[in-house]
C-alpha atoms as a PDB file:
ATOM      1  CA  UNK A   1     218.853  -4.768  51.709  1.00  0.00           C
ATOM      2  CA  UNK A   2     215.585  -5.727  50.120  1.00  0.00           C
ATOM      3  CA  UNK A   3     213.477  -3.396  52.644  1.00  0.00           C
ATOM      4  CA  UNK A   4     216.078  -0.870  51.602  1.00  0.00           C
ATOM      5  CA  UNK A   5     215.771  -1.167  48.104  1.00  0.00           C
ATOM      6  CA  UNK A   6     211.838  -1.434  48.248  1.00  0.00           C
ATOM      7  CA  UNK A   7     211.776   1.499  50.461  1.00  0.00           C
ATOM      8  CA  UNK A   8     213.679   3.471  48.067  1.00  0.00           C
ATOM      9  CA  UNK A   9     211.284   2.439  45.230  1.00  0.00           C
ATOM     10  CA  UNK A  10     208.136   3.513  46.930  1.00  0.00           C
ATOM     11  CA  UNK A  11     209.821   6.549  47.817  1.00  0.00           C
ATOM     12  CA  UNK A  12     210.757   7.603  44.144  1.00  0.00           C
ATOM     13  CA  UNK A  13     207.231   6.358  43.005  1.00  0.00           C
ATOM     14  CA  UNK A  14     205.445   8.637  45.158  1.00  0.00           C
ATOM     15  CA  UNK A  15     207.839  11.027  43.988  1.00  0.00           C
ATOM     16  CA  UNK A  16     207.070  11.166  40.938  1.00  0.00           C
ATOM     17  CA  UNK A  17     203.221  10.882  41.167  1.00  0.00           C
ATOM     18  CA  UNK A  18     204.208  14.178  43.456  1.00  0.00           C
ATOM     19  CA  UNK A  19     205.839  15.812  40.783  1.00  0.00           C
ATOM     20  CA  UNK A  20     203.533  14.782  37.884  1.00  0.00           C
ATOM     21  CA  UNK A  21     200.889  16.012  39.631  1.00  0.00           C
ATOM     22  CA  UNK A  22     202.001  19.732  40.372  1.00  0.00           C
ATOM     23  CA  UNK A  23     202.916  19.322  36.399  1.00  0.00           C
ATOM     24  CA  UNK A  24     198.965  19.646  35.960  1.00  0.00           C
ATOM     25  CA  UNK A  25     198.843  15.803  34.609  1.00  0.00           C
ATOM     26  CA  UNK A  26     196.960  16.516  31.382  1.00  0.00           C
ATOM     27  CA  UNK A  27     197.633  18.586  28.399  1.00  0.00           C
ATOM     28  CA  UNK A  28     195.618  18.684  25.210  1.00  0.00           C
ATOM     29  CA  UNK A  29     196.701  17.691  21.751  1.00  0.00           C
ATOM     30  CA  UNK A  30     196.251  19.559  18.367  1.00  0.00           C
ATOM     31  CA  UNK A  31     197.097  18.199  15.397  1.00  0.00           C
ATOM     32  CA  UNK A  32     197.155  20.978  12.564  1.00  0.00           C
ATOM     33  CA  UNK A  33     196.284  19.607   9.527  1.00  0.00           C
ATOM     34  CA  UNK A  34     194.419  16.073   8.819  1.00  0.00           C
ATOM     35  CA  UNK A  35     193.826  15.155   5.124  1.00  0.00           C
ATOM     36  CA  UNK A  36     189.793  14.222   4.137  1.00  0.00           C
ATOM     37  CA  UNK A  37     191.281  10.481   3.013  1.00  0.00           C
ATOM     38  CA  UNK A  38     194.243   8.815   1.781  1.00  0.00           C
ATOM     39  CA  UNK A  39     196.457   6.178  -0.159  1.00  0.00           C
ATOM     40  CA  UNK A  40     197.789   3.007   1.001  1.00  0.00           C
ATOM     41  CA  UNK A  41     201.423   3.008   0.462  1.00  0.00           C
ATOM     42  CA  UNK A  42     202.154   6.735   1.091  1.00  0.00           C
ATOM     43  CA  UNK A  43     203.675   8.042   4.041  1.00  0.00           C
ATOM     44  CA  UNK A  44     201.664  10.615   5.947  1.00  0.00           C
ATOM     45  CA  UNK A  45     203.155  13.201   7.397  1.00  0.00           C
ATOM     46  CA  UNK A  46     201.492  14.769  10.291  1.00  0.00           C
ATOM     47  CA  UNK A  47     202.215  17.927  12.594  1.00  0.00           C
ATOM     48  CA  UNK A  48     200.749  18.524  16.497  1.00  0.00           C
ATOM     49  CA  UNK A  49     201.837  20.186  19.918  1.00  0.00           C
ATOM     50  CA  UNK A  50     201.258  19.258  23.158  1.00  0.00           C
ATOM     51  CA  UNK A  51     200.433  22.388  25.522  1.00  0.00           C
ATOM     52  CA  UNK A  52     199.797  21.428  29.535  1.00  0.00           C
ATOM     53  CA  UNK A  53     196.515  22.567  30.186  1.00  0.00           C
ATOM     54  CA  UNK A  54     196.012  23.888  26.437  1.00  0.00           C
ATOM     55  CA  UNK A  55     198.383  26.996  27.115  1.00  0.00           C
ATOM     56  CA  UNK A  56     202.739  25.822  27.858  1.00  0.00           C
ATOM     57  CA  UNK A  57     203.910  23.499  25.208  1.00  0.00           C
ATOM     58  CA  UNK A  58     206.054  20.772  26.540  1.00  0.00           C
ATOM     59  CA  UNK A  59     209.157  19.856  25.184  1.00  0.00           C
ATOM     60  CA  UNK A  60     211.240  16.992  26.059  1.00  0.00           C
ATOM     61  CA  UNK A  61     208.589  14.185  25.053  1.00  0.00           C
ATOM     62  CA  UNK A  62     208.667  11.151  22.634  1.00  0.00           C
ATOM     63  CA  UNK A  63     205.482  10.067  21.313  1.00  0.00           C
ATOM     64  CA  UNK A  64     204.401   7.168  19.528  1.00  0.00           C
ATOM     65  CA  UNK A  65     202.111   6.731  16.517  1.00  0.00           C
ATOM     66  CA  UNK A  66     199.881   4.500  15.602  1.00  0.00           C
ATOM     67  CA  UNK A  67     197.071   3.374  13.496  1.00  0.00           C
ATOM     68  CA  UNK A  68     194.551   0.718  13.589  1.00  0.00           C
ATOM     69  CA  UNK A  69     192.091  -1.219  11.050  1.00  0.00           C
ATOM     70  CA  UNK A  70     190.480  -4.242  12.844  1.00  0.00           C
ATOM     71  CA  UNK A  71     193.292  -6.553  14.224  1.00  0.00           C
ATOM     72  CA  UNK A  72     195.637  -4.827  11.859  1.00  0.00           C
ATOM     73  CA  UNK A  73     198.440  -1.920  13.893  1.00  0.00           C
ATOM     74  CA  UNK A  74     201.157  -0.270  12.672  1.00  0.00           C
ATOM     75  CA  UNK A  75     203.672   2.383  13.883  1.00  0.00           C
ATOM     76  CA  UNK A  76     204.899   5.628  12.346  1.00  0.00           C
ATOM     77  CA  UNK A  77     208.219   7.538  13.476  1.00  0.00           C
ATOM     78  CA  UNK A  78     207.693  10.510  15.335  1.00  0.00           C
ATOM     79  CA  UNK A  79     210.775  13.575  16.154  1.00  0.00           C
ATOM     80  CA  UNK A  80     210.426  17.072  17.804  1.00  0.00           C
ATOM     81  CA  UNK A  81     210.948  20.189  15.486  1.00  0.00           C
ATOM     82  CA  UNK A  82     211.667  23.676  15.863  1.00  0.00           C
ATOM     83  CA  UNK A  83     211.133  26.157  13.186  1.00  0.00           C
ATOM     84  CA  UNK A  84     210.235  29.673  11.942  1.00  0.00           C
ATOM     85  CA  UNK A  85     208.987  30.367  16.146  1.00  0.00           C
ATOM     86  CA  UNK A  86     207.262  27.386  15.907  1.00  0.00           C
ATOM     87  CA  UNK A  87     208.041  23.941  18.094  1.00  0.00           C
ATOM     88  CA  UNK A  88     206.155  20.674  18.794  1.00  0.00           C
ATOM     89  CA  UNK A  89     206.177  17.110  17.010  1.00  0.00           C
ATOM     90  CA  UNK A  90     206.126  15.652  13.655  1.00  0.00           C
ATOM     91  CA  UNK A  91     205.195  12.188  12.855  1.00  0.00           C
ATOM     92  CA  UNK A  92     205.050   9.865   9.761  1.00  0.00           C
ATOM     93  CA  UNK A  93     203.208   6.807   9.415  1.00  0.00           C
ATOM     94  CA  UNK A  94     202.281   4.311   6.184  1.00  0.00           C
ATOM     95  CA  UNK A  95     198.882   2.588   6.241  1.00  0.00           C
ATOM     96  CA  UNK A  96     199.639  -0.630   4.485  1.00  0.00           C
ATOM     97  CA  UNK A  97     196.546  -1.555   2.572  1.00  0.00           C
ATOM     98  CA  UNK A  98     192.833   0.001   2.254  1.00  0.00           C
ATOM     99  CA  UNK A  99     190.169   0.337   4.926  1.00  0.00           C
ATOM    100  CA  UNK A 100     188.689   2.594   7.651  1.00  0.00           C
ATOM    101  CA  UNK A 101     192.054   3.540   9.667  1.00  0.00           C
ATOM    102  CA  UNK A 102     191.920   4.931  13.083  1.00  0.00           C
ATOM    103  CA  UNK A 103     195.206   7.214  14.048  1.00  0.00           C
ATOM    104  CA  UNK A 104     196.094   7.753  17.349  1.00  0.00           C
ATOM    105  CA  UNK A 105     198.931   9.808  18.939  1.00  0.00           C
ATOM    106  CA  UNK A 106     200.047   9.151  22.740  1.00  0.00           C
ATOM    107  CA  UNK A 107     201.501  12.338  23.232  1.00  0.00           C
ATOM    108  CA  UNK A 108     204.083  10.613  26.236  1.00  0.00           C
ATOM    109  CA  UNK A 109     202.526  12.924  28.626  1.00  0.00           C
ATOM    110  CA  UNK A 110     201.395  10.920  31.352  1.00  0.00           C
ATOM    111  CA  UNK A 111     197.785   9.645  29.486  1.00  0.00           C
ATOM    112  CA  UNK A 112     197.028  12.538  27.401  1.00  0.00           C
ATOM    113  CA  UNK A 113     196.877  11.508  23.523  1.00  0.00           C
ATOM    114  CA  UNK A 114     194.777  12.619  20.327  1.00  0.00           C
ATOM    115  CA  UNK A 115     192.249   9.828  18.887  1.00  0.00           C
ATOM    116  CA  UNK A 116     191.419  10.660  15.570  1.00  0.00           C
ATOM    117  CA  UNK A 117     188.084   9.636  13.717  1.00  0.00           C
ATOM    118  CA  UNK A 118     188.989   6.769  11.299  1.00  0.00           C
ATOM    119  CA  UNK A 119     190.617   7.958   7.969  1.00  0.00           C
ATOM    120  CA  UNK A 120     189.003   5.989   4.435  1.00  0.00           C
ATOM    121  CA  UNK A 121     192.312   4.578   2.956  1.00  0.00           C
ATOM    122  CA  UNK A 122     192.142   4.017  -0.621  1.00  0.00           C
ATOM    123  CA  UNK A 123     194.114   1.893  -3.313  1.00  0.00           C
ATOM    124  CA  UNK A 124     195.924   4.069  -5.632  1.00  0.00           C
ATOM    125  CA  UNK A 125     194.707   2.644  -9.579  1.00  0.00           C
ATOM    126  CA  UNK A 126     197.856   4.063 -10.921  1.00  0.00           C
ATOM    127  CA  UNK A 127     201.090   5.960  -9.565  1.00  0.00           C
ATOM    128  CA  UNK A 128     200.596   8.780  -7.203  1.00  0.00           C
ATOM    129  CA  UNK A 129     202.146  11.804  -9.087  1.00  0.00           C
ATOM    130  CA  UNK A 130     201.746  15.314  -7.564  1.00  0.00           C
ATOM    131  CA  UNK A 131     200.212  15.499  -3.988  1.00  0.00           C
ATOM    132  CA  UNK A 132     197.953  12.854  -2.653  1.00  0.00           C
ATOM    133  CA  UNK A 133     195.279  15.195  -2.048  1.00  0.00           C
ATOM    134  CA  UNK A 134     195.225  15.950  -6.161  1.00  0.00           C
ATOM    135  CA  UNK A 135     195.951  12.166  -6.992  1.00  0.00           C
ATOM    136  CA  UNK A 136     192.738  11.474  -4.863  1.00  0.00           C
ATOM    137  CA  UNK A 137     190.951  13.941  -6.838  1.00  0.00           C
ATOM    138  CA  UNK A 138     191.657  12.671 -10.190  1.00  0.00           C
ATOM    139  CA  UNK A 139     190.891   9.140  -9.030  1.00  0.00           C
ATOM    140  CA  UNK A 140     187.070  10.087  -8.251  1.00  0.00           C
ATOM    141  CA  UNK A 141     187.276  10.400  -4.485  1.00  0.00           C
ATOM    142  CA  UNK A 142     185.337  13.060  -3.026  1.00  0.00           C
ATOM    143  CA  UNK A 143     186.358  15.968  -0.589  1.00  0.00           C
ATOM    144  CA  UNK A 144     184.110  15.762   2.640  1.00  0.00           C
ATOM    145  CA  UNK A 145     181.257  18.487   3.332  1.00  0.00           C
ATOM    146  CA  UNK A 146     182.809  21.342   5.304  1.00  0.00           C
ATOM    147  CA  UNK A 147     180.798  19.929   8.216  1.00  0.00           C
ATOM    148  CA  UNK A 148     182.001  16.830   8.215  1.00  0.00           C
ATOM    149  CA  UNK A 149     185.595  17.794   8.061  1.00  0.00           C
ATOM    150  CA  UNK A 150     184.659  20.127  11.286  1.00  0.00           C
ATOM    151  CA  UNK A 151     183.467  17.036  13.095  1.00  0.00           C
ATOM    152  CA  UNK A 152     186.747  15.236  12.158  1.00  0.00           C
ATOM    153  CA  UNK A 153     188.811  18.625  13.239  1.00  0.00           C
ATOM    154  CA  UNK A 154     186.553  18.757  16.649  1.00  0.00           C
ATOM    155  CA  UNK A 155     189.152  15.322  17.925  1.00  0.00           C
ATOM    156  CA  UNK A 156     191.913  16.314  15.947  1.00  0.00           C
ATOM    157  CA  UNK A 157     192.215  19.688  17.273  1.00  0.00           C
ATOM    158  CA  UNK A 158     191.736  18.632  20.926  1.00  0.00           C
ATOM    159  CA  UNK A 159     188.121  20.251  21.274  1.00  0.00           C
ATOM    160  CA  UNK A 160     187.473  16.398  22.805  1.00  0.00           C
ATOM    161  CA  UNK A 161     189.760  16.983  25.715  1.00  0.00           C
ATOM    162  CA  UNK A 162     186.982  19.423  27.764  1.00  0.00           C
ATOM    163  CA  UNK A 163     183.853  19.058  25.948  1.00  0.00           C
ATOM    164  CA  UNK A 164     181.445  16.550  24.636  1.00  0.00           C
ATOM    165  CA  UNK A 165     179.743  16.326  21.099  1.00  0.00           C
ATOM    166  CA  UNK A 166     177.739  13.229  20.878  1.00  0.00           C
ATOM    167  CA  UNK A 167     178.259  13.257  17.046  1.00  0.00           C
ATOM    168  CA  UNK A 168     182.248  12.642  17.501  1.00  0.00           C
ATOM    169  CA  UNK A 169     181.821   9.953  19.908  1.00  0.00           C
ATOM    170  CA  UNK A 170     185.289  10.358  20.973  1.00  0.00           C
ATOM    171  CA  UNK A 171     185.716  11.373  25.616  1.00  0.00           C
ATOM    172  CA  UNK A 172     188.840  13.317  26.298  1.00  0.00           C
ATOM    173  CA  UNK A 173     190.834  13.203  29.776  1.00  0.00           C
ATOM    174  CA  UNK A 174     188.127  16.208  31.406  1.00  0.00           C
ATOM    175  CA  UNK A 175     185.235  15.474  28.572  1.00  0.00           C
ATOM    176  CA  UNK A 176     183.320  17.091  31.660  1.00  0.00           C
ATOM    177  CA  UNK A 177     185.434  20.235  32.161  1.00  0.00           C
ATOM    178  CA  UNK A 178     183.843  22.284  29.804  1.00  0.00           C
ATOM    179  CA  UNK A 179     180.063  21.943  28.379  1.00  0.00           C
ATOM    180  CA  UNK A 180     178.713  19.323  26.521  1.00  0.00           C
ATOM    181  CA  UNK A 181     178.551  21.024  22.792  1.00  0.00           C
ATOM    182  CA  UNK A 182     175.898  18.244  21.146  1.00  0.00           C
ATOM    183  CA  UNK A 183     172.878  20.374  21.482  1.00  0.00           C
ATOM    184  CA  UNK A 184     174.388  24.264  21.565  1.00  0.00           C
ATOM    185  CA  UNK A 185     174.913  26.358  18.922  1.00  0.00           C
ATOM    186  CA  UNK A 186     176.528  30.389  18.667  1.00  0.00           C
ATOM    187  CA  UNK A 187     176.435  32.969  16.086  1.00  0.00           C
ATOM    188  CA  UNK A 188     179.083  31.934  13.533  1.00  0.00           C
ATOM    189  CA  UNK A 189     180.740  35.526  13.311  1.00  0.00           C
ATOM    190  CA  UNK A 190     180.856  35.297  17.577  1.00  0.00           C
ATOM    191  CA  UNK A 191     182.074  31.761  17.513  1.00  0.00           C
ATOM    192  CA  UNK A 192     184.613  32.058  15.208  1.00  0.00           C
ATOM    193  CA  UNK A 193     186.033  35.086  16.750  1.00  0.00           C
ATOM    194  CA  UNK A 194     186.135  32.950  19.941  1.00  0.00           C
ATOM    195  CA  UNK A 195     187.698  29.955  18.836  1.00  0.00           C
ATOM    196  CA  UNK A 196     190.226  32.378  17.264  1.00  0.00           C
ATOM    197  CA  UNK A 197     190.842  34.331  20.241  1.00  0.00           C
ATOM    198  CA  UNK A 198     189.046  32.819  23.602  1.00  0.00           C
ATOM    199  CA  UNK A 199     189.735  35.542  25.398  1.00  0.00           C
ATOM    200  CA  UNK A 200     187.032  37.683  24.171  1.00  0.00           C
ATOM    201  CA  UNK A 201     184.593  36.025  26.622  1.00  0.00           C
ATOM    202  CA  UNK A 202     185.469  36.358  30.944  1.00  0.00           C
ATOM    203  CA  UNK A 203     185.842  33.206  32.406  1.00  0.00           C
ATOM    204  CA  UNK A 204     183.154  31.202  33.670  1.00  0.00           C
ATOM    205  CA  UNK A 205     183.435  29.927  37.454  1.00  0.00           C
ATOM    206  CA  UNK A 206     186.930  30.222  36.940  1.00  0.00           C
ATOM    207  CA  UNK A 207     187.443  28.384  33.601  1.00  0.00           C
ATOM    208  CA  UNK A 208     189.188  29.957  30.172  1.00  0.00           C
ATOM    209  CA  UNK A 209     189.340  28.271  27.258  1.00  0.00           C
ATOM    210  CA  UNK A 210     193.030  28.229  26.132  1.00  0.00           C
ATOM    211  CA  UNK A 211     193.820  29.543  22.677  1.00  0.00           C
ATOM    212  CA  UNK A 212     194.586  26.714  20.368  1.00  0.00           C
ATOM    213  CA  UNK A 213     196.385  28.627  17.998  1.00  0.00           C
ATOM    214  CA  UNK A 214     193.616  27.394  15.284  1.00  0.00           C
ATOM    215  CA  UNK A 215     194.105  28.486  11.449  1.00  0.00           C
ATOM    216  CA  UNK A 216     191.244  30.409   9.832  1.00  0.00           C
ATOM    217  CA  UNK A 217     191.008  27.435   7.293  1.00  0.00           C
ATOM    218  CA  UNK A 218     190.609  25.098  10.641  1.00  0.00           C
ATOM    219  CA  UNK A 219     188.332  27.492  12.217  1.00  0.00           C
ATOM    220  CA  UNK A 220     185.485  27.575   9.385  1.00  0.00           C
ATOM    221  CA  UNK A 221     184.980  23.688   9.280  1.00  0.00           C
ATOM    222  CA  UNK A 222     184.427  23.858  13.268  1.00  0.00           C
ATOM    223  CA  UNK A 223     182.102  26.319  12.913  1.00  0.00           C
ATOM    224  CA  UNK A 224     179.640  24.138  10.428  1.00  0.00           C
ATOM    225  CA  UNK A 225     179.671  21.135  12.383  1.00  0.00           C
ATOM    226  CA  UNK A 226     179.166  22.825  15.869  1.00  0.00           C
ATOM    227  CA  UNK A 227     176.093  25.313  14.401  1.00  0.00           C
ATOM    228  CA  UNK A 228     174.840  21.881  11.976  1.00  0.00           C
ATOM    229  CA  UNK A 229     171.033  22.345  11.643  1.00  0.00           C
ATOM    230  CA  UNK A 230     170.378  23.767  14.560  1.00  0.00           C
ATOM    231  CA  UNK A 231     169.133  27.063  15.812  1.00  0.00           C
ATOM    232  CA  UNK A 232     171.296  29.675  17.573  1.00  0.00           C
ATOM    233  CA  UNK A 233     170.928  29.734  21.555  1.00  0.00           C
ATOM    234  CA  UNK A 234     171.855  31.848  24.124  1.00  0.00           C
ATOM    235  CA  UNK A 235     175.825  31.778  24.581  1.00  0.00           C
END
């Protein structure tokens, strides 16, 4: 019976490595919209989709959210939404106290997740009224330079999943699939016509950059930290 029942096991395992392979077995994560910083205490609410090779979104999953400051975790609540023609996943999570937090989303597709760069999490001197983003004005803190907020976008977005930037310091799944972007910069009309529509340029030895569905506003920020003092090359 035990031969039976191991023999069973193996045979589903394999089955499933099978089957998650022909899925593709990686898929890249964008999260829309990431705040410049925020306040302990509030619940963030964030917003991403998870598209198999950066094209079919995949429905069905349940991802988990987390953040991290030194030793310290905690876990947000995360639900699948469909609205206005749009689908994909919703999460809220509350960082407890101030500090540099790192959010992370495992996207429950076999390893594929977005790592964000680490959030400044401030105190809040007196109640939050209005949107965080306006409380944090009025309470001194600063919005980030436009390139800075790219660089910040470049993991959120999923730009970390193919390519390289030694700046963001983050390695995706296939970091190596596309071309390292540290040292290369475009003309920022071309660019971000391509990053709004990557379709404008044949693929090379076979590869296409999938369209991300990126927001003008998201596009701009990507633009200054990929072209950030340097000169334009050859594309």
């Amino acid at each position: 019976m035990k031969r039976i029942s191991l023999g069973i096991l193996t045979t589903a395992l394999i089955a499933c490595t099978l089957a998650f392979a022909t899925m593709g077995g990686w898929a890249v994560v964008t999260v829309m919209k990431i705040p410049d910083a925020w306040v302990a205490g509030k619940p963030l609410q964030l917003t991403w989709q998870v598209r198999q090779h950066g094209v079919t979104h995949v429905d069905g999953l349940h991802p988990v959210l987390e953040a991290r400051a030194g030793e310290r975790r905690v876990t947000g609540k995360t639900w699948a939404f469909a609205e206005d023609g749009q689908k994909g996943y919703r999460g809220s999570i509350t960082f407890p106290e101030r500090g540099e937090w790192q959010v992370t989303i495992h996207s429950g597709f076999g390893r594929s997740r977005a790592v964000l760069l680490p959030w400044r999490v401030v105190d809040s001197v007196r109640a939050v009224r209005g949107t965080v983003e306006g409380h944090l004005r009025e309470i001194g803190v600063r919005s980030l330079p436009e390139s800075e907020r790219g660089r910040r976008m470049f993991a959120a977005t999923g730009c970390v999943t193919c390519h390289v930037h030694r700046d963001v310091g983050i390695a995706g799944e296939l970091s190596d699939f596309g071309p390292d972007l540290t040292e290369r910069t475009f003309p920022p009309d071309y660019l971000a016509r391509y990053l709004a529509n990557p379709s404008i340029k044949p693929p090379t030895n076979g590869k296409q950059m999938p369209s991300l569905a990126l927001r003008e506003k998201d596009i701009a920020p990507l633009v200054a930290f990929i072209n950030a003092e340097r000169r334009v090359t050859r594309r």
